[in-house]
Coordinates of C-alpha atoms in Angstrom, one line a residue:
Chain G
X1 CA -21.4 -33.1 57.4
X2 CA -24.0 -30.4 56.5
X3 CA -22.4 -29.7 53.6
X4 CA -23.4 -32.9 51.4
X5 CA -26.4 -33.0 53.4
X6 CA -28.4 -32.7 49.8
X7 CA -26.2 -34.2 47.6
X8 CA -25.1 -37.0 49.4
X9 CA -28.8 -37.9 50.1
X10 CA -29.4 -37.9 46.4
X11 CA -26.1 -39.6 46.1
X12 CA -27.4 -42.5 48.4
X13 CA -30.9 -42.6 46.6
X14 CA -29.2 -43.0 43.3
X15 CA -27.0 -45.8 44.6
X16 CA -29.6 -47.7 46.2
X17 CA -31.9 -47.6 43.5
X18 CA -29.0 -48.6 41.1
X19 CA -28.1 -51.5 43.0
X20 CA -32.1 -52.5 43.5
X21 CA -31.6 -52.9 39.7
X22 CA -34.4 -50.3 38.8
X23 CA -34.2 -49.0 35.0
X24 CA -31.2 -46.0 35.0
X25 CA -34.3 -44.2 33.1
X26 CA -36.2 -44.9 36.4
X27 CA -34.0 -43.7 38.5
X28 CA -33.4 -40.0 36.9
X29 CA -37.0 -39.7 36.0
X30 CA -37.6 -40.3 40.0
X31 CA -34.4 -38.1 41.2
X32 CA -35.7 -35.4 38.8
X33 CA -39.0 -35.4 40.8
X34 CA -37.6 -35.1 43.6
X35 CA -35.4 -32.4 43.0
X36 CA -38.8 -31.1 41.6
X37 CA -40.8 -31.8 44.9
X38 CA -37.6 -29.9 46.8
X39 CA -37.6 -26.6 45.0
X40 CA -41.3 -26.3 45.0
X41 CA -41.2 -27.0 49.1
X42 CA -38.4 -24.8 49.6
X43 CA -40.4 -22.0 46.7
X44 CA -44.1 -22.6 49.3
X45 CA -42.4 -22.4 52.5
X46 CA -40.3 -19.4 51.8
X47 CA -43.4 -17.6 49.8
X48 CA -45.3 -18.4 53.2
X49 CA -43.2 -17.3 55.5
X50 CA -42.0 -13.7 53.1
X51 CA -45.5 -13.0 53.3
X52 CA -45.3 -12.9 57.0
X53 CA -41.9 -11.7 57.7
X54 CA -42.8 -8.8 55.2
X55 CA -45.9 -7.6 57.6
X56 CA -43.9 -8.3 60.5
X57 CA -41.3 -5.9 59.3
X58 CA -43.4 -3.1 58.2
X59 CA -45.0 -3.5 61.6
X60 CA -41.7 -3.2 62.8
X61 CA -40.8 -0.2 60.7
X62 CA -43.9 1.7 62.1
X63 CA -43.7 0.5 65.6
X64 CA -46.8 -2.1 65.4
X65 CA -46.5 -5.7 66.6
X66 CA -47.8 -7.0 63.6
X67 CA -49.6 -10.2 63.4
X68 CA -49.7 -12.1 66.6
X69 CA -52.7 -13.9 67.0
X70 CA -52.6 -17.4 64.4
X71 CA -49.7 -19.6 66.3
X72 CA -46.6 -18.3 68.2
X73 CA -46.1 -14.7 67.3
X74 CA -48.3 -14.9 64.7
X75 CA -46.2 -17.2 62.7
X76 CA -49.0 -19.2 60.9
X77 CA -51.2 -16.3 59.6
X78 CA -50.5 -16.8 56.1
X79 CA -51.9 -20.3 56.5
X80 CA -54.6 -18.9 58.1
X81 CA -55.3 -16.3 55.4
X82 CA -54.4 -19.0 52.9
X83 CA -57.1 -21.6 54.4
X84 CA -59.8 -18.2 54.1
X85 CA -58.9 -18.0 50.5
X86 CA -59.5 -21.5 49.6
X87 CA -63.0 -21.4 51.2
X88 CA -63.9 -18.5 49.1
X89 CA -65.8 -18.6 46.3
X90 CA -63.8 -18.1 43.1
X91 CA -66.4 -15.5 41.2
X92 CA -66.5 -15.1 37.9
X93 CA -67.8 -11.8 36.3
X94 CA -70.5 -11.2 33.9
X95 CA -68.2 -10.6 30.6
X96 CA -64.8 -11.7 31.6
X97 CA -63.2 -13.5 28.7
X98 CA -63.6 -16.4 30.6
X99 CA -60.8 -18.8 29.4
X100 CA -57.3 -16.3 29.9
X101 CA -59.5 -15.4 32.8
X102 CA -59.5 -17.9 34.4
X103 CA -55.5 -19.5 33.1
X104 CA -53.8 -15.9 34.1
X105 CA -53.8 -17.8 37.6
X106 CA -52.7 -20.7 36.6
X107 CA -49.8 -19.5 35.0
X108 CA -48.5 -16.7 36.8
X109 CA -47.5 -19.4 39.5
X110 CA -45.5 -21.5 36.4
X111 CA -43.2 -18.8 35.8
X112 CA -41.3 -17.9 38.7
X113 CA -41.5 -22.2 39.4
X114 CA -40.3 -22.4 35.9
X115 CA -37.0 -19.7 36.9
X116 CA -36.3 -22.3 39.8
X117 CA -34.6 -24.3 37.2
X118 CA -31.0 -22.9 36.5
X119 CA -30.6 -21.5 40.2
X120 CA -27.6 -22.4 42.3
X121 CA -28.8 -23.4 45.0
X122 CA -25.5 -24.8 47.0
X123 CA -22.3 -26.4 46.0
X124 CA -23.5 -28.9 43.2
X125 CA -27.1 -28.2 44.3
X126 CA -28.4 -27.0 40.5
X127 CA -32.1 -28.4 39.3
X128 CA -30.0 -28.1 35.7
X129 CA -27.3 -26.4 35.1
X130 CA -28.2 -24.5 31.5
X131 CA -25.2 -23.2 29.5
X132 CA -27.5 -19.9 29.1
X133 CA -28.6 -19.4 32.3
X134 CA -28.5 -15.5 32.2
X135 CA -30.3 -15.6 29.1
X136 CA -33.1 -17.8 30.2
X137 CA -33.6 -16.0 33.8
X138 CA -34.1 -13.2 31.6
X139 CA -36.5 -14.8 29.1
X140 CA -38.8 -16.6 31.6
X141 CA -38.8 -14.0 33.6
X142 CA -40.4 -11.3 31.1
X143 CA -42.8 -13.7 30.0
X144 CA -44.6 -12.9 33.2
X145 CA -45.6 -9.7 31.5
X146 CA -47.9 -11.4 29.3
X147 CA -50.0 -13.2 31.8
X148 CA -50.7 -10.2 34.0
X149 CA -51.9 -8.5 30.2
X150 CA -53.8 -11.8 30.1
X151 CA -55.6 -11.0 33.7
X152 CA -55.5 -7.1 32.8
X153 CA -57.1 -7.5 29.3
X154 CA -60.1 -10.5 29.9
X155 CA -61.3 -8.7 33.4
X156 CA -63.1 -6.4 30.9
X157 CA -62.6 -3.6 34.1
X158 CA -60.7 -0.5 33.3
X159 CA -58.6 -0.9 36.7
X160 CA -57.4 -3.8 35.2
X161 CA -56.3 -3.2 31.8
X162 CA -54.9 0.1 33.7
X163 CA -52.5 -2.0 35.3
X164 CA -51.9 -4.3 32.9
X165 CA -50.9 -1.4 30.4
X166 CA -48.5 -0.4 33.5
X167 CA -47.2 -3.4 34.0
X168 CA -46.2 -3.6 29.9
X169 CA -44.4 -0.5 30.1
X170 CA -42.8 -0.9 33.2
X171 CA -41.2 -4.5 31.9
X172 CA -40.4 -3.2 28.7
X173 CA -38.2 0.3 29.7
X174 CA -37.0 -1.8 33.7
X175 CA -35.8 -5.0 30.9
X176 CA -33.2 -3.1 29.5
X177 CA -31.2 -1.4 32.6
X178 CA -32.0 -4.9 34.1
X179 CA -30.3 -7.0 31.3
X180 CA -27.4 -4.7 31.1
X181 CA -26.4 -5.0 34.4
X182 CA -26.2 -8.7 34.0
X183 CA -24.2 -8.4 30.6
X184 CA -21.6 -6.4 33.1
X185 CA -21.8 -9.7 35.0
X186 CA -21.8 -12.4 32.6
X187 CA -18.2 -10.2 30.8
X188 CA -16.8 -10.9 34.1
X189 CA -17.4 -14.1 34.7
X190 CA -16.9 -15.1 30.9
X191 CA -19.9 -17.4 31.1
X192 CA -24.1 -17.3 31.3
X193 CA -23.6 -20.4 32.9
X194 CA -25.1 -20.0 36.9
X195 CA -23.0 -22.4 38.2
X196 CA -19.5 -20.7 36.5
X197 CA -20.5 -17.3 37.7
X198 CA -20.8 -18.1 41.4
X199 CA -17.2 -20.2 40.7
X200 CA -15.8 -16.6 39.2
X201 CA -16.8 -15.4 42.6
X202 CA -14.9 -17.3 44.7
X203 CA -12.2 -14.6 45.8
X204 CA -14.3 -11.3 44.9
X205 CA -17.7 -11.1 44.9
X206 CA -19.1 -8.8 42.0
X207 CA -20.7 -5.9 44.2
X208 CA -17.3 -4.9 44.9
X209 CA -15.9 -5.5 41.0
X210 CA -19.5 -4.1 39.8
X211 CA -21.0 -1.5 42.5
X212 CA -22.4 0.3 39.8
X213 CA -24.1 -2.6 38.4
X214 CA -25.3 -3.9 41.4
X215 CA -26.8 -0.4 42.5
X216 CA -28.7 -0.6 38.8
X217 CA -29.7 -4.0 39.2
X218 CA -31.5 -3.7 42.9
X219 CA -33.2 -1.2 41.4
X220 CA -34.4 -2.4 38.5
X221 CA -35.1 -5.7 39.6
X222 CA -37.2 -4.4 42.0
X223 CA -39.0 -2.7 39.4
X224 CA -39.2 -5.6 37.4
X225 CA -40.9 -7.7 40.5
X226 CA -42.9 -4.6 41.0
X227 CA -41.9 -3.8 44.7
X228 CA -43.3 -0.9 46.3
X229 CA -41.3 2.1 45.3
X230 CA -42.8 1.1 41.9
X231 CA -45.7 -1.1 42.2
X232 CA -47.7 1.3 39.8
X233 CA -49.2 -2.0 38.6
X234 CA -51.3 -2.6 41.9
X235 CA -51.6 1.0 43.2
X236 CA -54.2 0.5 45.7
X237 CA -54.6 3.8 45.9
X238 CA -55.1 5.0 42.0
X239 CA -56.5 1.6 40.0
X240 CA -57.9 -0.6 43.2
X241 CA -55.7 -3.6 42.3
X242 CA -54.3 -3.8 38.8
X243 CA -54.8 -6.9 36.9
X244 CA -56.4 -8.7 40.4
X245 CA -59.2 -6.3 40.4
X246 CA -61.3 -8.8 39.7
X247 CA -60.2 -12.3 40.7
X248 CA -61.2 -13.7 44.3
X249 CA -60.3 -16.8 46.4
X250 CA -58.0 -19.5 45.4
X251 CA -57.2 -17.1 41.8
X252 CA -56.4 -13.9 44.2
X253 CA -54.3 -15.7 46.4
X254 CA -52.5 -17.7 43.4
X255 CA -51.3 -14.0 42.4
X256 CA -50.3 -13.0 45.8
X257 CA -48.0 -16.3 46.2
X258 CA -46.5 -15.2 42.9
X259 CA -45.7 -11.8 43.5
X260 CA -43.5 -13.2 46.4
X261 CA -42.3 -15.6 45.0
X262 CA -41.0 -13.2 42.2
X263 CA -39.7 -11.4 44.9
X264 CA -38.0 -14.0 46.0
X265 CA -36.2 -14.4 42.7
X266 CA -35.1 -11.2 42.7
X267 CA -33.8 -11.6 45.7
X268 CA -32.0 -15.0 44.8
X269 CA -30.7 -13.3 41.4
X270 CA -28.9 -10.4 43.5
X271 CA -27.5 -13.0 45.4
X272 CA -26.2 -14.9 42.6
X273 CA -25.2 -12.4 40.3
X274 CA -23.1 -10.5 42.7
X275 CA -23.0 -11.5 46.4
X276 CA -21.0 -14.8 45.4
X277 CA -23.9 -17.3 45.2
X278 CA -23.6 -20.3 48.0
X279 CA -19.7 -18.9 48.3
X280 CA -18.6 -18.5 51.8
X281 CA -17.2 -15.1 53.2
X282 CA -13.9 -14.8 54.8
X283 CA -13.7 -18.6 54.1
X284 CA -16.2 -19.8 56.8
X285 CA -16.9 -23.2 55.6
X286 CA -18.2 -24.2 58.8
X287 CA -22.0 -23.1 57.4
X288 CA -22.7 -25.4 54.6
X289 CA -23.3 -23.7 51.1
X290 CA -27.0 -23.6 50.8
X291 CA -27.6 -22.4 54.1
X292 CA -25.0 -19.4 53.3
X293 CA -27.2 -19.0 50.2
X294 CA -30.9 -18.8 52.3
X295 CA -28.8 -16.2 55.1
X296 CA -27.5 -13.9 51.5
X297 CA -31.1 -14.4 50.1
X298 CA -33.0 -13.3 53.2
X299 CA -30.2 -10.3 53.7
X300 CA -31.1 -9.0 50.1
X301 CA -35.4 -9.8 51.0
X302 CA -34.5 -7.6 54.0
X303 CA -32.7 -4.9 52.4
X304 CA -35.8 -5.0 49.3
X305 CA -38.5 -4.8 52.6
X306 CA -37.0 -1.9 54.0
X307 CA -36.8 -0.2 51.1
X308 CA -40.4 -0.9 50.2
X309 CA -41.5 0.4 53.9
X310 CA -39.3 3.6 53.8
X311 CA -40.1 4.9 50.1
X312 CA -43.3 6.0 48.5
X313 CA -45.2 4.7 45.4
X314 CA -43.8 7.2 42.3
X315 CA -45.4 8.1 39.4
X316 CA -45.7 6.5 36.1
X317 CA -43.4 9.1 34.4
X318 CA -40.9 9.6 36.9
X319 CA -40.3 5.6 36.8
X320 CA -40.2 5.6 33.4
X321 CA -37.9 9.0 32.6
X322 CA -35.7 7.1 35.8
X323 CA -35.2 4.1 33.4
X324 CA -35.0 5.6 29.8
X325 CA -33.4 8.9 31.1
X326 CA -31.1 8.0 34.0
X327 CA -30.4 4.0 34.9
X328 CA -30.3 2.8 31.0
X329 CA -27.3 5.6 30.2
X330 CA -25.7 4.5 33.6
X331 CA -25.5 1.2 32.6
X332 CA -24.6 1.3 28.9
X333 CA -22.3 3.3 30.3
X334 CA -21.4 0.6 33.2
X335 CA -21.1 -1.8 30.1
X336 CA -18.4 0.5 28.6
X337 CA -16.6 1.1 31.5
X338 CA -16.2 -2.9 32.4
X339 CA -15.0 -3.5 28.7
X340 CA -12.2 -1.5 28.9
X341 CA -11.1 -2.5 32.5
X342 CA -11.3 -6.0 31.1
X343 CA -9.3 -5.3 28.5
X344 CA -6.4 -3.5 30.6
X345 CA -6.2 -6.0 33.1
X346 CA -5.8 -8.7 30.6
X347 CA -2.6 -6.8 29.1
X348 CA -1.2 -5.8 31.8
X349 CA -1.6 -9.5 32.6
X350 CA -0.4 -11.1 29.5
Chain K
X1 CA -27.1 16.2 46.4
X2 CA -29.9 14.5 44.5
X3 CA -30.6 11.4 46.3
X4 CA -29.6 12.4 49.7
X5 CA -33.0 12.6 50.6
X6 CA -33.4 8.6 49.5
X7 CA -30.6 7.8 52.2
X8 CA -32.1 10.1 54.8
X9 CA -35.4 8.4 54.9
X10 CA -33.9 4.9 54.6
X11 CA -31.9 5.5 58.3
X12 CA -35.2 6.8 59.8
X13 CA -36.4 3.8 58.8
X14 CA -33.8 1.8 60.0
X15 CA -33.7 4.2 63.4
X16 CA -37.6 3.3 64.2
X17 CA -37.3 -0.4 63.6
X18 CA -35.6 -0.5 66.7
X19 CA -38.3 1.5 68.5
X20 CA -40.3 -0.3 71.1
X21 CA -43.9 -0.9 69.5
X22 CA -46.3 1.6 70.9
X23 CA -49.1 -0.9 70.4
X24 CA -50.7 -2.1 73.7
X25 CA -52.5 -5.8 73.7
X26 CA -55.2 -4.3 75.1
X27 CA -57.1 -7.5 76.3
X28 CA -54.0 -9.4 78.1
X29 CA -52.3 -5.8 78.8
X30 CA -53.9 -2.6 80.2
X31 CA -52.7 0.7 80.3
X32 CA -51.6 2.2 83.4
X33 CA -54.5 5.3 84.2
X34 CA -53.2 8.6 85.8
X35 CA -54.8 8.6 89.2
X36 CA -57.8 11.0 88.2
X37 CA -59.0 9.0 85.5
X38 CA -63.0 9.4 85.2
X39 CA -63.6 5.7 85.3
X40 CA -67.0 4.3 87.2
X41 CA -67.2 5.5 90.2
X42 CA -67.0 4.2 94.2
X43 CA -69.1 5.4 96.8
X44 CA -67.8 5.4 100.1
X45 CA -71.2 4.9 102.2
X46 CA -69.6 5.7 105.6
X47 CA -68.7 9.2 104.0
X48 CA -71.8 9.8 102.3
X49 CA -74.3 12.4 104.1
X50 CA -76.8 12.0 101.8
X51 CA -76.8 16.0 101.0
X52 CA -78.1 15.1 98.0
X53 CA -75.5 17.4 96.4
X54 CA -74.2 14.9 93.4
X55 CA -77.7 14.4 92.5
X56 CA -78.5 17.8 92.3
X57 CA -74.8 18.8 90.0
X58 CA -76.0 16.3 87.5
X59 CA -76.8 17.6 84.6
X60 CA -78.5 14.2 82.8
X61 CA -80.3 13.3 86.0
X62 CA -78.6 10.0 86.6
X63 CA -78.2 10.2 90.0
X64 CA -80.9 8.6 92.7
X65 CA -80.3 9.1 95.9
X66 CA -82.3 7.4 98.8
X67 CA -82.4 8.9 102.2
X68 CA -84.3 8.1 106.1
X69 CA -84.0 9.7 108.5
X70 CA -83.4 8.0 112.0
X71 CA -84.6 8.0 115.3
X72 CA -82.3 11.5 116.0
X73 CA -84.1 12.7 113.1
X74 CA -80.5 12.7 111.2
X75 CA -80.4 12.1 107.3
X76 CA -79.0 9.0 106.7
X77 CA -78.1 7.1 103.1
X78 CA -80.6 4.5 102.0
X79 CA -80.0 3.9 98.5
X80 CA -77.8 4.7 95.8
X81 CA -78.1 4.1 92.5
X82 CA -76.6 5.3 88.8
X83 CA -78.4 4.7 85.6
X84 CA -74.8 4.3 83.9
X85 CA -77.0 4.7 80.2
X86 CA -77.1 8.8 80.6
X87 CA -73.5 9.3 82.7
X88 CA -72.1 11.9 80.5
X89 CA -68.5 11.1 83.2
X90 CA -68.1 15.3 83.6
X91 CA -67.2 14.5 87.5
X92 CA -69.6 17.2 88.8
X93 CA -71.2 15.0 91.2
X94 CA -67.6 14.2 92.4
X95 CA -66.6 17.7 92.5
X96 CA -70.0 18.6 94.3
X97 CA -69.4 15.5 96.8
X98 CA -68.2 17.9 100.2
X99 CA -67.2 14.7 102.1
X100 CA -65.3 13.0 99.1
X101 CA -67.9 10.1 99.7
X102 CA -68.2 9.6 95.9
X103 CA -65.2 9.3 93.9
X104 CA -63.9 7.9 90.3
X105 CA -61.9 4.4 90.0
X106 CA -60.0 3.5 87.7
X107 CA -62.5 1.0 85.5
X108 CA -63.4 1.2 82.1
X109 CA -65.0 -2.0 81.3
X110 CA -68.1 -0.7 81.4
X111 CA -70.3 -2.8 78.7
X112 CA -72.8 -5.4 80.3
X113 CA -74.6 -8.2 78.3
X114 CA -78.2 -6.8 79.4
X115 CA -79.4 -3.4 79.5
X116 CA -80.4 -4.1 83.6
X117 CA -77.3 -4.5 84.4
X118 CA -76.4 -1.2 82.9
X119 CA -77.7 0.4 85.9
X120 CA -75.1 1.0 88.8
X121 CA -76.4 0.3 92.6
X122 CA -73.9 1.8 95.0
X123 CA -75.3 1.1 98.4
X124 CA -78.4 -0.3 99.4
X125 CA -80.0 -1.0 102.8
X126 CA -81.3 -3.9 103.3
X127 CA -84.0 -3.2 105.0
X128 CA -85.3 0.4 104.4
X129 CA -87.3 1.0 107.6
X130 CA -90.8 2.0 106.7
X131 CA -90.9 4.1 109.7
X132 CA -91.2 7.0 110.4
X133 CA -90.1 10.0 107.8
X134 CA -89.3 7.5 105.5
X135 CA -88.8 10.1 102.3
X136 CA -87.2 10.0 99.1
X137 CA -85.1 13.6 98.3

């Protein structure tokens, strides 16, 4: 019953609005916004709640309590800081180059909202099912790059550009290893498509066909969302803030929601590319497909969280001579390794 | 092996998230005080003697004890009062105390909303005969 509880709800909408004789034009246009509506409640509440379940964990980590004031257990203090935010004033500096100034915001939110597209979200639970998936999770997703140089570069602060330089360098050299890793992946499956790679997982899930590629991806993914053991771009401690330096309000918290929601891609894309997606374990159907997918998701956020609250912020050239010097070798090499094993088994095979 | 030390800080990590916090609610929970704990202090007016001793071990003059003497010509307490702004909370006037008349409790709560209040009254007659060898030590 759970299962369809999505689909068959979409199912019923289509079919009444068929038979209410609406334009077949207005019904997908409609269906399409509500499939819209869905992912961005299901991107807010989860971005809402990470925030939280992040500080309660590091609280946990260091025996603290965390937040426990706003609600039961503190479970509404991101709405709480959220509500501060928006009463803030949203100050604009003397100098700023005020128009990317003020659209870095804006647009940092599109991208990981735009990435929501092509992800598998249950069985036949896909926004849009694109034949290049891989490739445009990959696209999108360095695009992101370009707003925080936006932010960096019209702050007109040195912190900001600082981090915006940082956050060039660390997309351009974490890309690679990142990209490779899914290459392992999409030889594998045989297809970029999202949808056929969670199918090709049905009996083995690619951590165990690809633990070498999995190890390089966590990592570099979490480089690529800029997660603590390399979040040189923020570095309280060395540039103040990175590229938010200077924004305040409804802009600074715009950027926060973003960073977790990134995170939250990350964490969806490690579940996708090699945990099996919305496929059940051990062939326990009994949990419908998405919620399998929001228990693999929050297993990966957990393992990314205790990472972040165990390991310390590195340097610039350690991440960097870690990506050009140890994980792009590793997974060229990764690459090489899964070619060959393909090949094999499909003689042996044949 | 390089990278051990990766995998060794990750199960401390995972070994203290089990850990009980060692924060303390402090407003809906209070700590439990070891029984000597220089808190504000009770006088115990039947003890006191009014030797005078506490007032005299103070070393910020906080002290103010009252005395009459009665019709046996015996010292007896008439007032006692702390000005709670200069206790420094040494406990000499508790260690000078020789009938253990003056001792510490255990509360800590010890801001007031107006600086009157601050002032601690431990015993007071209520009606301090003005007769005779009516004195203040």
């Amino acid at each position: 019953m759970g299962e369809n509880l999505f689909v068959g709800m979409a199912k019923g909408l289509r079919t009444w609005l068929e038979s209410n004789h609406f334009l077949p034009i207005v019904t997908d246009v409609f269906l399409m916004l509500l499939a819209v509506v869905g992912v961005l409640g299901f991107l807010f509440l989860n971005a809402l709640f990470l925030i939280y379940y992040d500080r309660k964990f590091g609280a946990w980590v260091q025996a603290r309590l965390g937040p426990n004031r706003v609600g039961p257990r503190g479970i509404f203090q991101t709405v709480a800081d959220t509500l501060k935010l928006f009463a803030k004033e949203i100050f604009i500096p003397n100098n700023v180059d005020r128009w990317p100034y003020l659209l870095a915001p804006v647009l940092i939110f599109t991208i990981p909202v735009m990435l929501f597209l092509v992800i598998p979200f249950g069985k036949g639970m896909v926004p849009y099912d694109l034949n290049l998936g891989v490739l445009y999770l990959v696209a999108v997703t360095s695009v992101e790059t370009i707003v925080l140089w936006m932010a960096g570069w019209s702050s007109n602060n040195k912190y900001s550009l600082l981090g915006a330089m940082r956050s060039v360098a660390q997309m351009l050299s974490y890309e690679m290893p990142v990209i490779f890793a899914m290459l392992s992946v999409v030889m594998m499956a045989g297809s970029m498509k999202l949808s056929d790679i969670v199918a090709a997982q049905q009996k083995v899930w690619f951590i165990f066909l690809q633990p070498v590629g999995f190890l390089i991806y966590f990592i570099a993914v979490n480089a690529e969302f800029k997660r603590t053991p390399f979040d040189l771009v923020e570095g309280e401690s060395e540039i103040i803030s990175g590229p938010y330096t200077e924004y305040s309000g409804m802009n600074f918290a715009l950027f926060f929601l973003a960073e977790y929601t990134n995170f939250m891609i990350g964490a969806i894309m490690v579940t996708t590319l090699f945990l099996g997606g919305w496929n059940a374990p051990f062939g326990w159907t009994f949990i419908p497909s998405w919620l399998w997918f929001i228990i693999k998701m929050y297993f990966v956020i957990t393992l990314y969280m205790w990472t972040r609250w165990t390991f310390l912020r590195i340097r610039i050239d350690q991440m960097l001579n870690f990506a050009w010097k140890f994980l792009l070798p590793v997974s060229l090499v990764n690459i090489f390794v899964t070619g060959v094993g393909l090949y094999l088994y499909r003689m042996i095979r044949w | 092996m390089n990278g051990m030390g990766l995998l060794k800080g990750l199960a401390i990590t995972f070994k203290e998230l089990w850990k009980k916090p060692v924060t303390l609610e402090y407003p809906e929970k209070k700590e439990k005080l070891p029984p000597r704990f220089h808190g504000s202090f009770t006088l115990y007016s039947e003890k006191c003697i009014a030797c005078g001793l506490c007032q005299q071990a103070c070393p910020n003059k906080v002290i103010k004890v009252g005395s009459i003497k009665d019709e046996n010509n015996k010292r007896k307490l008439a007032s006692y009062e702390m000005e709670m702004k200069y206790c420094l909370f040494c406990g000499l006037c508790v260690e000078a105390c020789p009938t253990n008349a003056l001792v510490f409790n255990q509360e800590y709560e010890l801001a007031k909303y107006n600086v009157e209040d601050i002032k601690l009254t431990l015993f007071k007659k209520e009606q301090i005969t003005t007769g005779e060898g009516s004195e203040n030590v």
